Short mmCIF file of C-alpha atoms in Angstrom, two decimals:
data_model
loop_
_atom_site.label_atom_id
_atom_site.label_comp_id
_atom_site.label_asym_id
_atom_site.label_seq_id
_atom_site.Cartn_x
_atom_site.Cartn_y
_atom_site.Cartn_z
CA SER A 349 0.00 0.00 0.00
CA GLY A 350 1.00 3.66 -0.24
CA GLU A 351 -0.16 7.01 -1.56
CA SER A 352 -1.71 7.26 -4.99
CA GLY A 353 1.13 7.68 -7.48
CA ALA A 354 3.74 6.05 -5.25
CA GLY A 355 4.46 3.36 -7.86
CA LYS A 356 2.45 0.34 -6.71
CA THR A 357 1.16 -0.59 -10.17
CA GLU A 358 4.57 -0.08 -11.79
CA SER A 359 6.15 -2.22 -9.07
CA THR A 360 3.56 -4.91 -9.75
CA LYS A 361 4.44 -4.93 -13.45
CA LEU A 362 8.17 -5.11 -12.70
CA LEU A 363 7.61 -7.93 -10.23
CA LEU A 364 5.60 -9.87 -12.80
CA GLN A 365 8.31 -9.37 -15.42
CA HIS A 366 10.97 -10.56 -12.97
CA ILE A 367 9.00 -13.70 -12.07
CA MET A 368 8.34 -14.48 -15.73
CA ASN A 369 12.04 -14.08 -16.55
CA LEU A 370 12.97 -16.48 -13.76
CA CYS A 371 10.52 -19.15 -14.93
CA LYS A 372 11.46 -19.57 -18.60
CA GLY A 373 8.82 -22.22 -19.09
CA ASN A 374 5.66 -21.75 -21.15
CA SER A 375 6.81 -18.62 -22.96
CA GLN A 376 3.43 -18.04 -24.61
CA LEU A 377 1.56 -18.10 -21.30
CA GLU A 378 4.16 -15.88 -19.67
CA GLN A 379 3.83 -13.31 -22.45
CA GLN A 380 0.05 -13.43 -22.20
CA ILE A 381 0.23 -12.72 -18.46
CA LEU A 382 2.33 -9.64 -19.18
CA GLN A 383 0.26 -8.48 -22.15
CA VAL A 384 -3.04 -8.21 -20.29
CA ASN A 385 -1.74 -5.14 -18.43
CA PRO A 386 -2.38 -2.61 -21.24
CA LEU A 387 -5.95 -3.87 -21.48
CA LEU A 388 -6.62 -3.58 -17.75
CA GLU A 389 -5.04 -0.15 -17.57
CA ALA A 390 -7.08 1.17 -20.50
CA PHE A 391 -10.38 0.15 -18.91
CA GLY A 392 -9.46 0.47 -15.24
CA ASN A 393 -7.07 3.43 -14.99
CA ALA A 394 -7.64 7.17 -15.27
CA GLN A 395 -5.95 10.50 -14.75
CA THR A 396 -6.40 12.04 -11.31
CA VAL A 397 -4.93 15.14 -9.73
CA MET A 398 -2.35 12.92 -8.03
CA ASN A 399 -1.46 10.49 -10.81
CA ASP A 400 -1.82 10.54 -14.61
CA ASN A 401 -2.25 6.75 -14.70
CA SER A 402 -4.05 6.00 -11.46
CA SER A 403 -5.52 2.54 -10.90
CA ARG A 404 -9.23 2.96 -10.27
CA PHE A 405 -9.74 -0.66 -9.29
CA GLY A 406 -7.95 -3.22 -7.19
CA LYS A 407 -6.61 -6.48 -8.56
CA TYR A 408 -5.25 -9.65 -7.04
CA ILE A 409 -3.18 -11.79 -9.40
CA GLN A 410 -2.72 -15.45 -8.51
CA LEU A 411 0.22 -17.06 -10.31
CA ARG A 412 0.12 -20.86 -10.21
CA PHE A 413 3.30 -22.91 -10.53
CA GLN A 414 4.30 -26.50 -11.07
CA LYS A 415 7.97 -27.44 -10.86
CA ASN A 416 9.05 -23.79 -11.02
CA THR A 417 7.05 -23.20 -14.19
CA VAL A 418 4.01 -20.95 -14.52
CA ARG A 419 1.04 -23.15 -15.35
CA GLY A 420 -1.73 -20.58 -15.10
CA ALA A 421 -2.98 -17.40 -13.50
CA LYS A 422 -6.19 -15.92 -12.20
CA LEU A 423 -7.21 -12.29 -11.82
CA ASN A 424 -9.66 -10.98 -9.23
CA GLU A 425 -10.83 -7.37 -9.46
CA TYR A 426 -12.24 -5.23 -6.67
CA LEU A 427 -13.96 -1.88 -6.25
CA LEU A 428 -13.98 -0.58 -9.81
CA GLU A 429 -14.66 3.14 -9.45
CA LYS A 430 -17.78 3.14 -11.63
CA SER A 431 -18.80 6.60 -10.42
CA ARG A 432 -15.94 7.99 -12.53
CA VAL A 433 -17.87 7.02 -15.66
CA VAL A 434 -20.48 9.71 -14.98
CA GLN A 435 -18.56 12.33 -12.99
CA GLN A 436 -14.97 13.52 -12.63
CA ASP A 437 -13.61 16.26 -10.40
CA ALA A 438 -11.71 19.26 -11.75
CA GLY A 439 -8.39 18.29 -13.32
CA GLU A 440 -9.37 14.64 -13.71
CA ARG A 441 -10.46 12.46 -16.60
CA ASN A 442 -12.73 9.54 -17.26
CA PHE A 443 -11.26 6.07 -17.87
CA HIS A 444 -8.51 6.03 -20.49
CA ILE A 445 -10.42 3.87 -22.97
CA PHE A 446 -12.87 6.64 -23.90
CA TYR A 447 -10.04 8.96 -24.97
CA TYR A 448 -8.21 6.14 -26.74
CA MET A 449 -11.35 5.46 -28.80
CA PHE A 450 -11.71 9.06 -29.93
CA ALA A 451 -8.04 9.16 -30.91
CA GLY A 452 -7.81 5.70 -32.48
CA LEU A 453 -11.09 5.11 -34.31
CA SER A 454 -11.32 6.07 -37.96
CA SER A 455 -13.91 8.57 -39.17
CA GLU A 456 -15.97 5.72 -40.60
CA GLU A 457 -15.88 3.81 -37.31
CA LYS A 458 -16.87 6.91 -35.35
CA GLU A 459 -19.81 7.40 -37.68
CA MET A 460 -20.82 3.75 -37.25
CA PHE A 461 -20.83 4.14 -33.45
CA GLY A 462 -22.48 7.56 -33.56
CA LEU A 463 -19.49 9.32 -32.00
CA LEU A 464 -19.21 13.07 -32.51
CA ASP A 465 -16.74 15.67 -31.27
CA PRO A 466 -15.54 14.68 -27.76
CA SER A 467 -16.26 18.18 -26.44
CA LEU A 468 -19.99 17.47 -26.81
CA TYR A 469 -20.11 14.67 -24.24
CA ARG A 470 -21.02 15.44 -20.65
CA TYR A 471 -19.34 12.31 -19.27
CA ILE A 472 -15.92 13.45 -20.46
CA SER A 473 -16.60 17.14 -19.85
CA GLY A 474 -14.90 18.24 -23.05
CA ARG A 475 -11.45 17.60 -21.56
CA PHE A 476 -9.52 16.02 -24.40
CA GLY A 477 -5.88 16.86 -25.06
CA THR A 478 -3.23 18.31 -27.33
CA GLN A 479 -2.27 16.82 -30.69
CA ASP A 480 0.76 15.11 -29.14
CA VAL A 481 -1.40 13.57 -26.45
CA ALA A 482 -3.92 12.43 -29.06
CA GLN A 483 -1.14 10.68 -30.99
CA ARG A 484 -0.07 8.85 -27.86
CA TRP A 485 -3.67 7.84 -27.22
CA LYS A 486 -3.94 6.57 -30.79
CA HIS A 487 -0.94 4.33 -30.18
CA LYS A 488 -2.47 3.15 -26.91
CA TYR A 489 -5.71 2.33 -28.70
CA GLN A 490 -3.81 0.04 -31.05
CA GLU A 491 -2.22 -1.67 -28.05
CA VAL A 492 -5.68 -2.23 -26.61
CA CYS A 493 -6.93 -3.73 -29.89
CA ASN A 494 -3.93 -6.06 -30.00
CA ALA A 495 -4.55 -7.09 -26.40
CA LEU A 496 -8.23 -7.77 -27.13
CA ASP A 497 -7.20 -10.02 -30.02
CA MET A 498 -4.68 -11.80 -27.82
CA VAL A 499 -7.17 -12.34 -24.99
CA GLY A 500 -9.60 -13.94 -27.42
CA PHE A 501 -12.27 -11.35 -28.20
CA GLN A 502 -13.79 -12.01 -31.61
CA GLU A 503 -14.09 -9.13 -34.06
CA GLN A 504 -17.84 -8.82 -33.54
CA GLU A 505 -17.40 -8.88 -29.77
CA GLN A 506 -14.97 -5.98 -30.04
CA VAL A 507 -17.45 -4.06 -32.18
CA ASP A 508 -20.18 -4.74 -29.63
CA MET A 509 -17.92 -3.56 -26.81
CA GLN A 510 -17.12 -0.31 -28.60
CA ALA A 511 -20.80 0.21 -29.35
CA ILE A 512 -21.59 -0.16 -25.64
CA LEU A 513 -18.90 2.37 -24.69
CA ALA A 514 -20.14 4.82 -27.32
CA GLY A 515 -23.69 4.26 -26.10
CA VAL A 516 -22.64 5.03 -22.53
CA LEU A 517 -21.24 8.39 -23.64
CA SER A 518 -24.39 9.21 -25.63
CA LEU A 519 -26.61 8.21 -22.72
CA GLY A 520 -24.89 10.81 -20.57
CA ASN A 521 -26.25 13.57 -22.81
CA VAL A 522 -29.88 12.52 -22.35
CA THR A 523 -31.84 15.11 -20.35
CA PHE A 524 -35.40 15.23 -19.03
CA GLU A 525 -38.33 17.61 -18.88
CA PRO A 526 -41.89 17.54 -17.49
CA GLU A 527 -44.76 16.23 -19.59
CA GLU A 528 -47.42 18.81 -18.75
CA SER A 529 -50.33 16.91 -20.27
CA ASN A 530 -50.24 13.93 -17.89
CA GLY A 531 -47.88 14.90 -15.07
CA SER A 532 -45.03 12.61 -16.09
CA VAL A 533 -41.39 13.15 -16.92
CA LYS A 534 -40.12 12.57 -20.44
CA VAL A 535 -36.87 12.65 -22.34
CA SER A 536 -36.38 16.18 -23.65
CA GLU A 537 -36.87 16.67 -27.36
CA ALA A 538 -33.39 18.17 -27.65
CA SER A 539 -31.76 14.96 -26.44
CA ARG A 540 -33.83 12.41 -28.37
CA GLY A 541 -31.00 12.12 -30.87
CA TRP A 542 -28.59 11.14 -28.09
CA LEU A 543 -31.00 8.47 -26.91
CA LYS A 544 -31.16 7.08 -30.43
CA ALA A 545 -27.35 7.02 -30.54
CA THR A 546 -27.22 4.62 -27.58
CA ALA A 547 -27.93 1.83 -30.11
CA VAL A 548 -30.41 0.06 -27.84
CA SER A 549 -34.19 -0.12 -27.80
CA GLN A 550 -35.53 3.32 -26.95
CA VAL A 551 -38.64 1.75 -25.43
CA ASN A 552 -36.57 -0.32 -22.99
CA VAL A 553 -34.35 2.61 -22.02
CA LEU A 554 -37.30 4.97 -21.60
CA SER A 555 -39.08 2.50 -19.34
CA GLN A 556 -36.07 2.58 -16.99
CA LEU A 557 -35.50 6.33 -17.12
CA VAL A 558 -38.83 8.17 -17.03
CA CYS A 559 -41.44 8.20 -14.30
CA ARG A 560 -44.96 9.43 -13.62
CA VAL A 561 -45.46 12.05 -10.92
CA PRO A 562 -48.11 11.00 -8.34
CA CYS A 563 -50.83 13.58 -7.73
CA SER A 564 -50.82 14.21 -3.98
CA PRO A 565 -49.62 16.98 -1.66
CA TRP A 566 -46.79 14.73 -0.49
CA SER A 567 -45.59 13.63 -3.90
CA PRO A 568 -42.16 14.72 -5.15
CA SER A 569 -41.99 17.72 -7.43
CA VAL A 570 -41.46 17.35 -11.15
CA SER A 571 -37.96 18.78 -10.82
CA CYS A 572 -37.21 16.14 -8.21
CA CYS A 573 -38.44 13.42 -10.57
CA CYS A 574 -36.25 14.83 -13.34
CA SER A 575 -33.34 14.49 -10.95
CA LEU A 576 -34.34 10.89 -10.18
CA CYS A 577 -34.43 10.13 -13.89
CA ALA A 578 -30.95 11.59 -14.27
CA ASP A 579 -29.78 9.35 -11.42
CA ALA A 580 -31.32 6.35 -13.19
CA ARG A 581 -29.54 7.33 -16.41
CA ASP A 582 -26.20 7.54 -14.61
CA SER A 583 -26.83 4.22 -12.85
CA ILE A 584 -27.44 2.48 -16.18
CA ALA A 585 -24.21 3.95 -17.56
CA LYS A 586 -22.21 2.78 -14.54
CA VAL A 587 -23.67 -0.72 -14.64
CA ALA A 588 -23.02 -1.02 -18.38
CA TYR A 589 -19.39 -0.02 -17.97
CA GLY A 590 -18.95 -2.33 -14.99
CA ARG A 591 -20.34 -5.25 -17.01
CA VAL A 592 -17.90 -4.55 -19.84
CA PHE A 593 -15.00 -4.51 -17.38
CA GLY A 594 -16.19 -7.75 -15.80
CA TRP A 595 -16.49 -9.31 -19.26
CA ILE A 596 -12.85 -8.45 -19.96
CA VAL A 597 -11.69 -9.95 -16.66
CA CYS A 598 -13.63 -13.17 -17.37
CA LYS A 599 -12.02 -13.44 -20.80
CA ILE A 600 -8.57 -12.92 -19.29
CA ASN A 601 -9.17 -15.66 -16.74
CA GLU A 602 -10.31 -18.04 -19.47
CA LEU A 603 -7.11 -17.34 -21.37
CA LEU A 604 -4.80 -17.76 -18.39
CA ALA A 605 -6.53 -20.74 -16.77
CA GLU A 606 -4.13 -23.56 -15.94
CA ASN A 607 -4.21 -26.62 -18.17
CA VAL A 608 -2.98 -29.32 -15.80
CA ASP A 609 -4.24 -32.42 -14.08
CA PRO A 610 -6.60 -31.17 -11.31
CA GLU A 611 -5.10 -33.72 -8.92
CA VAL A 612 -1.62 -32.24 -9.31
CA GLU A 613 -0.71 -29.87 -6.50
CA LEU A 614 0.13 -26.34 -7.65
CA ARG A 615 2.03 -23.73 -5.70
CA GLU A 616 0.88 -20.14 -5.80
CA ILE A 617 2.20 -16.59 -5.57
CA GLY A 618 -0.35 -13.82 -5.02
CA ILE A 619 0.26 -10.18 -5.95
CA LEU A 620 -2.13 -7.49 -4.74
CA ASP A 621 -2.32 -4.09 -6.44
CA ILE A 622 -4.93 -1.67 -5.11
CA PHE A 623 -5.59 2.06 -4.94
CA GLY A 624 -3.32 4.14 -2.76
CA PHE A 625 -4.36 6.49 0.03
CA GLU A 626 -6.43 9.36 -1.39
CA ASN A 627 -7.52 12.75 -0.08
CA PHE A 628 -9.28 14.89 -2.68
CA ALA A 629 -11.06 18.23 -2.48
CA VAL A 630 -14.30 16.21 -2.53
CA ASN A 631 -14.04 12.73 -1.00
CA ARG A 632 -16.77 10.19 -1.72
CA PHE A 633 -17.72 6.68 -0.65
CA GLU A 634 -15.01 5.26 -2.91
CA GLN A 635 -12.33 7.17 -0.99
CA LEU A 636 -13.71 5.79 2.29
CA CYS A 637 -13.44 2.22 0.98
CA ILE A 638 -9.99 2.80 -0.54
CA ASN A 639 -8.50 4.39 2.56
CA LEU A 640 -10.07 1.82 4.89
CA ALA A 641 -8.57 -1.01 2.80
CA ASN A 642 -5.16 0.66 2.94
CA GLU A 643 -5.41 1.16 6.70
CA GLN A 644 -6.22 -2.52 7.13
CA LEU A 645 -3.21 -3.49 5.02
CA GLN A 646 -0.95 -1.20 7.02
CA HIS A 647 -2.28 -2.72 10.24
CA PHE A 648 -1.58 -6.21 8.88
CA PHE A 649 2.00 -5.34 7.93
CA ASN A 650 2.73 -3.50 11.18
CA HIS A 651 1.37 -6.18 13.48
#
């Protein structure tokens, strides 16, 4: 454990490289273990005020050995900071993958996914980058695509994943207004196009987002219901992103699963990489969980 930006993730990568170099066994498996890092960082890391490549999730890597040779690995992920998908504090960014997509996708691909200028999207707050940064992101996007191929995502699965991510961004631009005729809340006319760009059934999305205002002195106001609809919109976006991240982790575990006789005893090395201590201008529930986990680790090491 340690402060955010202290070098925990980089130390984890160096430790993995050192262990792989010592093993010299199944070279393909060893390379695959190392190559999943760019994929995890793209979907699980983001820029914060303390660290340009801050891990926004915790991971526990279990390396399994037989006769000093790596025979498999398993990845467990914890506490993905899904709230970052819908809100970032000043000076911070959303998860890297959104910026990589804007920099790496061709014009035709952006049109296919309904992606427009990044400054238009509320979930990334218009914070993009310079031309040099965009070039670096473009290179990172290619690394992510290569890692997706290596992990075993089929071409259509990758297209579906990108469509979900683009849909999440479009969903963030959906706003709400009162329906005066029947006392309900509806998607504003100005944002109907964004709802269409989510590439899912509008009827299904609308049924989860809009609500009818009860007619009683104690019922919530229309403005309150609009706020509740916005919360529902953000919740859907967070769940969708979390499911994509979980999908990636499952694919990685399928790739790295050991292929040995189940009766053969395997030895194991576990490597934990989690968030560091954080203290922002605005601290949320995530910071409470992160700092509590770090305090528990410190207590374990000190006692």
